[in-house]
Coordinates of C-alpha atoms in Angstrom, one line a residue:
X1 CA -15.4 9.7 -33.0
X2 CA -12.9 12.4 -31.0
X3 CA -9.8 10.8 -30.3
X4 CA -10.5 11.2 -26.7
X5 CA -14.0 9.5 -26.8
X6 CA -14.1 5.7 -26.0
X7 CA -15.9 2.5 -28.1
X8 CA -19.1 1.8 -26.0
X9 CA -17.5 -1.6 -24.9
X10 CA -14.3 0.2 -24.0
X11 CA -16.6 2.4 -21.9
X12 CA -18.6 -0.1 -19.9
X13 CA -15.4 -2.0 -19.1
X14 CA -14.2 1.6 -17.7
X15 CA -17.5 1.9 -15.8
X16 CA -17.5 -1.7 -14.8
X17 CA -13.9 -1.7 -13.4
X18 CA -14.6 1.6 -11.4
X19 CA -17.7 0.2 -9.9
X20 CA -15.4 -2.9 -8.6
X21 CA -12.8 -0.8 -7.1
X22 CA -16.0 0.9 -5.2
X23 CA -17.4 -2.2 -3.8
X24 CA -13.8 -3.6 -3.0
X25 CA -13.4 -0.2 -1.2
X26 CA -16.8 -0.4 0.8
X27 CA -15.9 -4.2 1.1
X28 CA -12.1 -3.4 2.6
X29 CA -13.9 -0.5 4.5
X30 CA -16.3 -2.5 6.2
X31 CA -13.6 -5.3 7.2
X32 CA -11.3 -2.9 8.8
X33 CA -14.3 -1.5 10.6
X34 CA -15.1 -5.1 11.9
X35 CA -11.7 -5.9 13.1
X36 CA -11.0 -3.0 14.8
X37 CA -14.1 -3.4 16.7
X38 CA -13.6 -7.0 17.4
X39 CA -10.9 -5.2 20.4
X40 CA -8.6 -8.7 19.4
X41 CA -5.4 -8.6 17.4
X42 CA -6.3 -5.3 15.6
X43 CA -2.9 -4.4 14.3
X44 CA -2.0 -8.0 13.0
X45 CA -5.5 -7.9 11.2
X46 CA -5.7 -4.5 9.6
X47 CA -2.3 -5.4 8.4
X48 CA -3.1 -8.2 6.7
X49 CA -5.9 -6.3 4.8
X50 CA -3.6 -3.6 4.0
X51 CA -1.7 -5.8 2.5
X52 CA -4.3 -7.9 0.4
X53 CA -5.9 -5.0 -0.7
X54 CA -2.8 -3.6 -2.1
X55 CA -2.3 -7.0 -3.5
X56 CA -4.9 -7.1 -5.5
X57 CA -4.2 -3.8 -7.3
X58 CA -1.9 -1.7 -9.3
X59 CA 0.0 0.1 -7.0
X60 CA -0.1 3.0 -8.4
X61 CA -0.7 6.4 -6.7
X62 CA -4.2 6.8 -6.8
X63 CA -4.6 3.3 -5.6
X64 CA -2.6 3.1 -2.7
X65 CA -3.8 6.7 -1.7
X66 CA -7.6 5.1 -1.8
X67 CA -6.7 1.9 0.0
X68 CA -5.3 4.1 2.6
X69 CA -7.9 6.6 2.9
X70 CA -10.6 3.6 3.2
X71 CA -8.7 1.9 5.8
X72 CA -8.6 4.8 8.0
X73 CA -12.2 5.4 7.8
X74 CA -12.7 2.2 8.7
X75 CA -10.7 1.4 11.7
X76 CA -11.9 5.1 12.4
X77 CA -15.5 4.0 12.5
X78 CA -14.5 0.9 14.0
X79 CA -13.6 2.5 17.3
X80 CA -17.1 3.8 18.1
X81 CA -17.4 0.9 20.6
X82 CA -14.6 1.3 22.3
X83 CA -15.2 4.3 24.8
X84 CA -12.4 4.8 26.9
X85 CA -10.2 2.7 24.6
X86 CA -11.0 4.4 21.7
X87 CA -7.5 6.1 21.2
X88 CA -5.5 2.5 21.8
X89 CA -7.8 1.4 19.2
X90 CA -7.6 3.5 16.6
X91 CA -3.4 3.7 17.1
X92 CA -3.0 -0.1 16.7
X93 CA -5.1 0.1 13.5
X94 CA -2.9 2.9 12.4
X95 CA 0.5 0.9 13.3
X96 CA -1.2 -2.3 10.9
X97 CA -1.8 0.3 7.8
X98 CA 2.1 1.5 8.5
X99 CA 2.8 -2.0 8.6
X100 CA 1.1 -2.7 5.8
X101 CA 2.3 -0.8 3.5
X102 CA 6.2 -1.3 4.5
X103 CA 5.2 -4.5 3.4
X104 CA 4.5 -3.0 -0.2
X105 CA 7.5 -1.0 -0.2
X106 CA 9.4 -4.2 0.4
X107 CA 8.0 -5.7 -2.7
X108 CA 8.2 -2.9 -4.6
X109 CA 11.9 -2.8 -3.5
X110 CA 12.1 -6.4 -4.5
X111 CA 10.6 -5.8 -7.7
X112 CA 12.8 -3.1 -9.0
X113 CA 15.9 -5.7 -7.9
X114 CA 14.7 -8.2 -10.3
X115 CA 14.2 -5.3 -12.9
X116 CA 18.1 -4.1 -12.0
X117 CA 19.0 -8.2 -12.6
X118 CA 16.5 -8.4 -16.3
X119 CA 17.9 -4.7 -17.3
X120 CA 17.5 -4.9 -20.9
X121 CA 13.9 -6.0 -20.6
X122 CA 12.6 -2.6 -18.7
X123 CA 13.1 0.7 -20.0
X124 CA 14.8 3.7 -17.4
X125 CA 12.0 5.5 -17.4
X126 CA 9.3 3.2 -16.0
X127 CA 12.3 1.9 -13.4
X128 CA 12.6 5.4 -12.3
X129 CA 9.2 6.3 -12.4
X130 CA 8.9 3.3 -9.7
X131 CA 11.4 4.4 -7.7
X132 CA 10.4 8.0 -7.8
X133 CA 6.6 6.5 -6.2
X134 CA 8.4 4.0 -3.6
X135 CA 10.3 7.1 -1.9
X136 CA 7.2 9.5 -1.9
X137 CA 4.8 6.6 -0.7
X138 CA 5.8 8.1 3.3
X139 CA 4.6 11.6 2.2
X140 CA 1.8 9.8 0.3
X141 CA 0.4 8.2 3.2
X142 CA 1.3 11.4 5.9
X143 CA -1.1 13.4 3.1
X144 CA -3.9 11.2 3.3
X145 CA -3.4 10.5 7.4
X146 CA -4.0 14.2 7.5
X147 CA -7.0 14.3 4.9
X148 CA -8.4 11.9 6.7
X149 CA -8.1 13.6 10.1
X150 CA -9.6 16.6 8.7
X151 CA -13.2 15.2 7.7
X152 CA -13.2 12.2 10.1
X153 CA -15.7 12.3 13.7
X154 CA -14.6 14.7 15.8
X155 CA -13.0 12.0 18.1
X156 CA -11.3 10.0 15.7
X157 CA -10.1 13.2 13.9
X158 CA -8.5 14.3 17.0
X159 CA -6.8 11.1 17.6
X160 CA -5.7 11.0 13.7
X161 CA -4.9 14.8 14.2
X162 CA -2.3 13.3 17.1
X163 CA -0.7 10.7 15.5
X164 CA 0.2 13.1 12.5
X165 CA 1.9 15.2 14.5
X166 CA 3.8 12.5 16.1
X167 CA 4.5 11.1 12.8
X168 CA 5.9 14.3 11.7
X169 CA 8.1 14.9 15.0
X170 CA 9.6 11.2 15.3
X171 CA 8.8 9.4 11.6
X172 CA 6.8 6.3 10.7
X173 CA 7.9 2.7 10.0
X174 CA 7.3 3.8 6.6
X175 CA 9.8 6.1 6.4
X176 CA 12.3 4.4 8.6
X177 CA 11.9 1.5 5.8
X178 CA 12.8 3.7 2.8
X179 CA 15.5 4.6 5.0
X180 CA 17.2 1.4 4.6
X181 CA 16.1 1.3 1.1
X182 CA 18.2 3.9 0.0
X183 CA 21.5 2.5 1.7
X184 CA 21.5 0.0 -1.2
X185 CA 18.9 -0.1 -4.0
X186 CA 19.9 3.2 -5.8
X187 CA 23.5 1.6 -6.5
X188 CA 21.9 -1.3 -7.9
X189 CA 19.8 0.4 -10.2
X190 CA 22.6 2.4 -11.4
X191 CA 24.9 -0.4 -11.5
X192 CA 22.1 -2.3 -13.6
X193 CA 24.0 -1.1 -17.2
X194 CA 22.2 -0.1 -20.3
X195 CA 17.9 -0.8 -20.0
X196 CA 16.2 -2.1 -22.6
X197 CA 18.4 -2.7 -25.0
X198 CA 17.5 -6.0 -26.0
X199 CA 12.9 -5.4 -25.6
X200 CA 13.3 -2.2 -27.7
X201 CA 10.0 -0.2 -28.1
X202 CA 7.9 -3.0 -27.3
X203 CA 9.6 -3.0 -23.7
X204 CA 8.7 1.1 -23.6
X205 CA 4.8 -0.1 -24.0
X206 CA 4.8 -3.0 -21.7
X207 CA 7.4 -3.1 -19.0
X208 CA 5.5 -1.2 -16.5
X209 CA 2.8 -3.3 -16.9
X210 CA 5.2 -6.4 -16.2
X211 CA 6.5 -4.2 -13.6
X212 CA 3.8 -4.0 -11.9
X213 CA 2.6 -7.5 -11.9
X214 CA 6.2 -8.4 -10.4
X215 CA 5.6 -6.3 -7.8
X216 CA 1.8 -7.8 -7.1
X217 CA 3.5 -11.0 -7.3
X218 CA 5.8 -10.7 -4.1
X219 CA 3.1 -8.9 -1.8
X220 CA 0.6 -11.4 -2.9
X221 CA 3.5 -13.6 -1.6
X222 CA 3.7 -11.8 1.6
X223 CA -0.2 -11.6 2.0
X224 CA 0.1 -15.6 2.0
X225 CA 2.7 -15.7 4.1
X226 CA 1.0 -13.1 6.6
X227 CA -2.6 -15.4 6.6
X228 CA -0.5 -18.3 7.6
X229 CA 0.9 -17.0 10.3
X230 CA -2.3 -15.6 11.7
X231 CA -4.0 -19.0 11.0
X232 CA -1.1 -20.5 12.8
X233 CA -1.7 -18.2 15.9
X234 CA -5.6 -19.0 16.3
X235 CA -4.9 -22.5 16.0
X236 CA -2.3 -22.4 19.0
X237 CA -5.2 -20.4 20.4
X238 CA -7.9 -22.9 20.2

């Protein structure tokens, strides 16, 4: 066996994983695509998928990038309903994904406080690799706004093609969140002393793993918090 070739079980969990992420994708897709049609609440609701979504993964790159992009090709074929009201539409879905993912840049800001606080048990390098992907997630999210744009309809692509360029002249919440982040969570990392010192090479194999679950941990958090609040608001409702 190549060292590059995979044990047939090691393969079929690869396939089997891959095909999951495709239905969650087609399953998140077709959700945002409902709400946005429903014409009721769309921001608060294609927030709240934003944020399960990213929830329920890794939150790496490629991830986040994919839960983006299927997001805005829902809400984008959501609006085919809406006639005249297409554009308000597809801007309040928009606003939810930007509020969505602030939402993951506040746990991921969260997270690497509790690494700065548990220093010896994460190396630097995975710290600063998580800090390097929190500050590009605006440009992360402006990229796929505009890949998006590019092979959407030809109405929702103009609308998309709009809100880019209004992104790129007056910023996103996105941005205006990292912002804030940088006023205080780069001293604390390098105020954090000497990392892992006391995991050793065990910590250099596993602490972006445990990384990563923190993280998951506080948006899940947040997703929980956000379905109780809408619940709270239909029930005031009825």
């Amino acid at each position: 066996m190549h060292s590059g070739d995979l044990p047939a079980d090691g393969q079929a969990q690869g396939e089997s994983k891959a095909e999951t992420r495709v239905e969650e994708n087609e399953q998140l897709k077709a959700s945002v695509q409902e709400a946005v049609a429903s014409e009721e609440a769309i921001r608060e609701k294609v927030r709240r998928l934003t944020v399960e979504a990213l929830a329920e993964g890794k939150l790496d790159a490629a991830q986040v990038k994919a839960i983006i992009e299927t997001v805005l090709q829902g809400a984008s074929e959501g609006i085919a309903i809406h006639g005249s009201r297409a554009r308000e539409a597809l801007e309040e879905a928009v606003k939810g994904l930007e509020e969505g993912l602030v939402k993951a840049a506040e746990a991921s800001k969260l997270a690497l406080e509790e690494a700065a606080s548990r220093a010896d048990e994460f190396t630097e390098q995975e710290i600063k690799g998580a800090f390097d992907q929190l500050l590009e997630l605006e440009k992360l999210y402006l990229d796929t706004l505009a890949e998006v744009a590019q092979k959407g309809s030809a109405q929702a692509g103009e609308i998309l093609a709009d809100l880019l360029r209004h992104a790129h002249h007056s910023g996103t919440a996105v941005g205006e969140y990292l912002a804030e982040v940088m006023q205080t969570l780069p001293r604390k990392l390098q105020e954090a002393g000497q990392w892992g010192v006391k995991a050793g090479l065990d910590a250099a194999r596993t602490s972006a793993v445990r990384l990563a679950a923190i993280t998951s941990g506080f948006l899940a958090g947040i997703a929980e918090a956000l379905d109780r609040q809408v619940k709270k608001t239909q029930a005031k409702k009825t």
